[in-house]
Short mmCIF file of C-alpha atoms in Angstrom, two decimals:
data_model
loop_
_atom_site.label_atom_id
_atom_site.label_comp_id
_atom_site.label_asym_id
_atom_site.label_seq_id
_atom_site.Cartn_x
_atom_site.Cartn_y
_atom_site.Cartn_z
CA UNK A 1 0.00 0.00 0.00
CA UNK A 2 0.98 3.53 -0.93
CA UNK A 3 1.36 5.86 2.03
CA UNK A 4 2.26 10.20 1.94
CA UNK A 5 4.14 12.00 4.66
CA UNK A 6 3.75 15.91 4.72
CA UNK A 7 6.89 16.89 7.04
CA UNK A 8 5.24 19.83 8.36
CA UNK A 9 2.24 20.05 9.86
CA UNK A 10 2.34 24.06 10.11
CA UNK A 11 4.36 26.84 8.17
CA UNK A 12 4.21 30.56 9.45
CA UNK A 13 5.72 32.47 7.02
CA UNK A 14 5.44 36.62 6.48
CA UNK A 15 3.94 38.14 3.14
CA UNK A 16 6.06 38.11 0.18
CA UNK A 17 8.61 35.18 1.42
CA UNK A 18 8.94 31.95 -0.34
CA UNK A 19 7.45 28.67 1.05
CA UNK A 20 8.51 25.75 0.63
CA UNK A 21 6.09 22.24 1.43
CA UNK A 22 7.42 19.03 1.88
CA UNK A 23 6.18 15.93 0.82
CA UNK A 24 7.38 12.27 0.94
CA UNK A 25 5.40 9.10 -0.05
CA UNK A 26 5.98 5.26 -0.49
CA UNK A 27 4.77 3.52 -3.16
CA UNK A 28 5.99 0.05 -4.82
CA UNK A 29 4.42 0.95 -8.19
CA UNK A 30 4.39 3.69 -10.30
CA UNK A 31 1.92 6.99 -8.94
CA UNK A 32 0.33 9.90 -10.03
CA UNK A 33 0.98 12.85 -7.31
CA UNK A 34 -0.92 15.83 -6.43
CA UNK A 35 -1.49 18.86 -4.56
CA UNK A 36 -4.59 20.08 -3.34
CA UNK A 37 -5.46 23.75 -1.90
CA UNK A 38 -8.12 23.89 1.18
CA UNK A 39 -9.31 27.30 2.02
CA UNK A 40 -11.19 27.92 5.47
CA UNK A 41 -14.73 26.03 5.28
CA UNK A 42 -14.30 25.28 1.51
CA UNK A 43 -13.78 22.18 -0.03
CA UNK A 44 -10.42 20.57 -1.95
CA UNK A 45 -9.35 22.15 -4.98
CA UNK A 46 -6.33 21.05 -7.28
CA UNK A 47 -3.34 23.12 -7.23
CA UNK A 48 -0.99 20.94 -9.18
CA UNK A 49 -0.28 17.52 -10.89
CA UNK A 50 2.68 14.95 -12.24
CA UNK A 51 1.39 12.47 -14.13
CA UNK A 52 4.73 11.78 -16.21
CA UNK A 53 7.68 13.77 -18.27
CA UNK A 54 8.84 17.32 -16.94
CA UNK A 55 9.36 16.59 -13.14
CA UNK A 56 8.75 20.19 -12.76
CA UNK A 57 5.36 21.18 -12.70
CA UNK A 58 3.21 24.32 -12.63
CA UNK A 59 0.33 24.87 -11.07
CA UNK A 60 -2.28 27.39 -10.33
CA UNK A 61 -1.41 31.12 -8.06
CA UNK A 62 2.19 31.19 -9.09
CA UNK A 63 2.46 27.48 -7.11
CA UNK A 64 4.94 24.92 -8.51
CA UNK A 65 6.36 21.40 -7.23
CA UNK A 66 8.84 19.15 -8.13
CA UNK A 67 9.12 15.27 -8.93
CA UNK A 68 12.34 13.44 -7.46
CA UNK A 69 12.02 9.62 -8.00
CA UNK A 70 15.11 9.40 -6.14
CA UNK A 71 14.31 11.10 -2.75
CA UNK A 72 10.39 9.63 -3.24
CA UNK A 73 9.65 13.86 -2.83
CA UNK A 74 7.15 15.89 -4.38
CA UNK A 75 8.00 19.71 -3.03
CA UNK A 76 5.59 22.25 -2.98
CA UNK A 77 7.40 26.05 -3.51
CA UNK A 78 5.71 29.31 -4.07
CA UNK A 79 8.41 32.21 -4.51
CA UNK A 80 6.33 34.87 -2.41
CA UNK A 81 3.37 34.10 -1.02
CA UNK A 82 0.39 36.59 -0.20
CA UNK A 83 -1.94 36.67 2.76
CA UNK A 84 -4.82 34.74 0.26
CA UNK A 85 -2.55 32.02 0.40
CA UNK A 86 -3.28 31.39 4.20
CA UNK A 87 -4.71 27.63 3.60
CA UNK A 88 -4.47 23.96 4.48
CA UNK A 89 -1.90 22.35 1.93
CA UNK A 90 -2.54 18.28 1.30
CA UNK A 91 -0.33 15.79 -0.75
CA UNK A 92 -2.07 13.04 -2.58
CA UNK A 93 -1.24 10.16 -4.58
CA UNK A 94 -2.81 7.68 -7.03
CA UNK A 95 -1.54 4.34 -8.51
CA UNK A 96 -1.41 4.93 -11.92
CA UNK A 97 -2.90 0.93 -12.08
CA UNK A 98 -5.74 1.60 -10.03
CA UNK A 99 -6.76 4.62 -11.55
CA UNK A 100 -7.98 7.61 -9.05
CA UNK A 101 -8.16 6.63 -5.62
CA UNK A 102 -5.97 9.04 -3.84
CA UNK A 103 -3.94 8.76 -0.90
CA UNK A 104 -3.56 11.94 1.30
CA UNK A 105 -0.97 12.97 3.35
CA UNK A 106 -1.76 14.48 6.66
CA UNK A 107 -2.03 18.25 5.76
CA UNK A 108 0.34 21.32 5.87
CA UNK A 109 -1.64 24.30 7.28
CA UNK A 110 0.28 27.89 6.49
CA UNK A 111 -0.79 30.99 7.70
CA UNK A 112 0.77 33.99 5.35
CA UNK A 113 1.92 36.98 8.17
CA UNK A 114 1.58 40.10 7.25
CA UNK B 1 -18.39 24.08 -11.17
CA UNK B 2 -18.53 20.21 -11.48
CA UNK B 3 -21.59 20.39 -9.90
CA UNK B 4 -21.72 18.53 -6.57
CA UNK B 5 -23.48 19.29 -3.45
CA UNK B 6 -23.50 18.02 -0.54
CA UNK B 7 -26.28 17.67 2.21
CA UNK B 8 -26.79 19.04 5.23
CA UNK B 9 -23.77 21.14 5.16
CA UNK B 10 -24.06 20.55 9.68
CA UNK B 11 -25.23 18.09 11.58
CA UNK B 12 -25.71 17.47 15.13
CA UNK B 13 -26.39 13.70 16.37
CA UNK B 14 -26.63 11.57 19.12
CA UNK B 15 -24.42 8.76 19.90
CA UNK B 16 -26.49 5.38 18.38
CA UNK B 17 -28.79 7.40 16.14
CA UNK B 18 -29.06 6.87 12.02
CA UNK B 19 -27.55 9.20 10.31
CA UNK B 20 -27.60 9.61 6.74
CA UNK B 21 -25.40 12.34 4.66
CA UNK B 22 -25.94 12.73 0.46
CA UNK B 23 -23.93 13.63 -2.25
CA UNK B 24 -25.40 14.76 -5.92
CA UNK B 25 -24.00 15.60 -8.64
CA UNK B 26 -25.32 16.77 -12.30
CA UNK B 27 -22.81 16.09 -14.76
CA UNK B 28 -23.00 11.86 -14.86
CA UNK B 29 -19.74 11.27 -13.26
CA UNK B 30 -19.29 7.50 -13.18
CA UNK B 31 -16.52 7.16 -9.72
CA UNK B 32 -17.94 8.61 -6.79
CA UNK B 33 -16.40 8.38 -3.30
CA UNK B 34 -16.74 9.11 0.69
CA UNK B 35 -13.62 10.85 2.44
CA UNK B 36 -13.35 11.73 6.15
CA UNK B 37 -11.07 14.83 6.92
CA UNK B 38 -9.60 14.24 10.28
CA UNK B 39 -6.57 16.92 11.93
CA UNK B 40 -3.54 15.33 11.24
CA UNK B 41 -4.91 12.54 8.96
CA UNK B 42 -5.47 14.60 5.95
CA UNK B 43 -8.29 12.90 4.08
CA UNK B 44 -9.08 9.23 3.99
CA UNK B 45 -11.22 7.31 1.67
CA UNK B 46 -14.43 5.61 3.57
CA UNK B 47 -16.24 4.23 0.48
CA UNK B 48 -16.34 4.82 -3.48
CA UNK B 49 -18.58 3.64 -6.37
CA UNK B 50 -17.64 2.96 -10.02
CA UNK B 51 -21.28 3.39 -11.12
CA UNK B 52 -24.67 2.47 -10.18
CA UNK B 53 -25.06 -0.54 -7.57
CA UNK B 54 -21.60 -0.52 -7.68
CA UNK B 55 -19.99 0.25 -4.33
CA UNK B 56 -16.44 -0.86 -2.88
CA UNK B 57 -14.94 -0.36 0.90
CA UNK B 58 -11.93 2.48 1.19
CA UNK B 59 -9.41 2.72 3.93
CA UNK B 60 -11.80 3.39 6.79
CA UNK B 61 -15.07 1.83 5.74
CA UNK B 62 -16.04 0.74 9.29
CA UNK B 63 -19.21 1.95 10.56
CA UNK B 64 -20.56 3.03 6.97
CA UNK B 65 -22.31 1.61 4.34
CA UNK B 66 -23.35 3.24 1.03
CA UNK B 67 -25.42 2.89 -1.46
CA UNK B 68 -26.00 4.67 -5.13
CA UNK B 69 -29.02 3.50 -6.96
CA UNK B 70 -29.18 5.91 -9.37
CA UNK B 71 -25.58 8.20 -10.91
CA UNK B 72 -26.00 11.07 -9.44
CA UNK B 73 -26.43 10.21 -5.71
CA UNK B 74 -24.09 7.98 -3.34
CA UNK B 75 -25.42 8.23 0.19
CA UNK B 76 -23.11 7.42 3.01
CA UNK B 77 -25.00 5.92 6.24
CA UNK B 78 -23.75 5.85 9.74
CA UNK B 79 -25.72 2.87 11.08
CA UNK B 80 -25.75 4.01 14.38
CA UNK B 81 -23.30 7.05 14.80
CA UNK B 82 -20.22 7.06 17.31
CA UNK B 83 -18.41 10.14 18.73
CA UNK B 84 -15.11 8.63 17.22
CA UNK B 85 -17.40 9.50 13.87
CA UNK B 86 -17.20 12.84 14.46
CA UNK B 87 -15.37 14.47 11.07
CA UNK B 88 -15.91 16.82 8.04
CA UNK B 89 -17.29 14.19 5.04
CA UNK B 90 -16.02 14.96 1.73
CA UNK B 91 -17.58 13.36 -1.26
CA UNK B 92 -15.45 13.65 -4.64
CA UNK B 93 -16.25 12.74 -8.30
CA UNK B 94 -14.53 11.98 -11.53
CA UNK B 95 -15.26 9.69 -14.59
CA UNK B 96 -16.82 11.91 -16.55
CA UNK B 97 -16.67 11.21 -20.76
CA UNK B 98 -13.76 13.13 -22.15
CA UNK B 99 -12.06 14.07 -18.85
CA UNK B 100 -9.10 12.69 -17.08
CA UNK B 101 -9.70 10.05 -14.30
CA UNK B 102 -7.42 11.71 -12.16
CA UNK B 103 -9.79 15.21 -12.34
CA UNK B 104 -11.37 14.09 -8.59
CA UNK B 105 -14.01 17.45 -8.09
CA UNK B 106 -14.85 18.04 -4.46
CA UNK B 107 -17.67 19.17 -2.71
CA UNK B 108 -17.84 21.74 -0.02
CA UNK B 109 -18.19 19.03 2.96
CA UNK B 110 -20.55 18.14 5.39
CA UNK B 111 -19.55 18.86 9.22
CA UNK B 112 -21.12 16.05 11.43
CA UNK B 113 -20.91 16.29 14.89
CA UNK B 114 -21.67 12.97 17.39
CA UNK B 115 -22.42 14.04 20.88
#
């Protein structure tokens, strides 16, 4: 069974600073990886995705993450982040033979300081 | 907007009482699935269904059944509710013609509270 580890289970960081998210997972087989965006009393929405090629990859508000097979990582990094980005951060994965059922880490929660 | 709701949005139970939360959606997604969101535990899958009638246990599927007779609804059921059942439920979709399996759409949660 796959499993995700999100290193972090808070990040304060002040407005304009870069951010870095870590994430880690276990897998025997080949996965799909994701990162999902969770504002305050909203649901999940999808930041980011590898699927294959490019391990870097570019997601949505200025987000981007990179694949290292190696290291078993998926790294979330925003250059400077604004107060709007105050949210709960989760890493997912999916076996790429099993199609979409996704595998969460337990959640990165950053609040953005002015 | 993939179109999924969610109801109720809150809930207040008692410990041993029914409770029964729905997700719809409009599009004809065929997957559908159950997630509890737990601090610390990110989200884990309870139950999902690759179309109608067709239901399969998740990682925490304990305490729930489900049930989707027709595409757009899969209703999770706490048989008799527990305070350890206490969670925001998050019901996803994908499958839809045309679009990537991976695309899993959220809805905006349902916040049950066992007492």
């Amino acid at each position: 069974a796959q499993s995700v580890t999100q290193l972090d289970s808070q990040v304060p960081v002040f407005e304009e600073a870069p951010v870095e998210l870590r994430c880690n997972y276990s897998s025997s087989v080949s996965v799909y990886l994701f990162w999902y965006v969770q504002y305050p009393n909203q649901g999940l929405q999808l930041l980011l995705k590898y699927l294959s090629g490019s391990t870097l990859v570019k997601g949505i508000n200025g987000f981007e993450a990179e694949f290292n097979k190696s290291q078993t990582s998926f790294h979330l990094r925003k250059p400077s982040v604004h107060i709007s980005d105050t949210a709960e951060y989760f890493c997912a994965v999916s076996l790429k033979a099993a199609g979409n059922k996704l595998t969460f880490g337990g959640g990165t929660r950053v609040l953005v300081k002015p | 907007d993939a179109g999924i709701t969610q109801s109720p949005r809150h809930k207040v139970t008692e410990t041993g009482t029914p409770v029964t939360l729905r997700c719809h959606q409009t599009e004809n997604h065929r997957y559908m699935y159950w997630y509890r969101q737990d601090p610390g535990h990110g989200l884990r899958l309870i139950h999902y269904s690759y179309g109608v009638k067709d239901t399969d246990k998740g990682e925490v599927s304990d305490g729930y059944s489900v049930s989707r007779s027709k595409t757009e609804d899969f209703l999770l059921t706490l048989e008799s509710a527990t305070s350890s059942q206490t969670s925001v439920y998050f019901c996803a979709i994908n499958g839809l013609a045309g679009v990537p399996l991976y695309e899993q759409y959220f809805g905006p949660g349902t916040r049950l509270t066992v007492t």
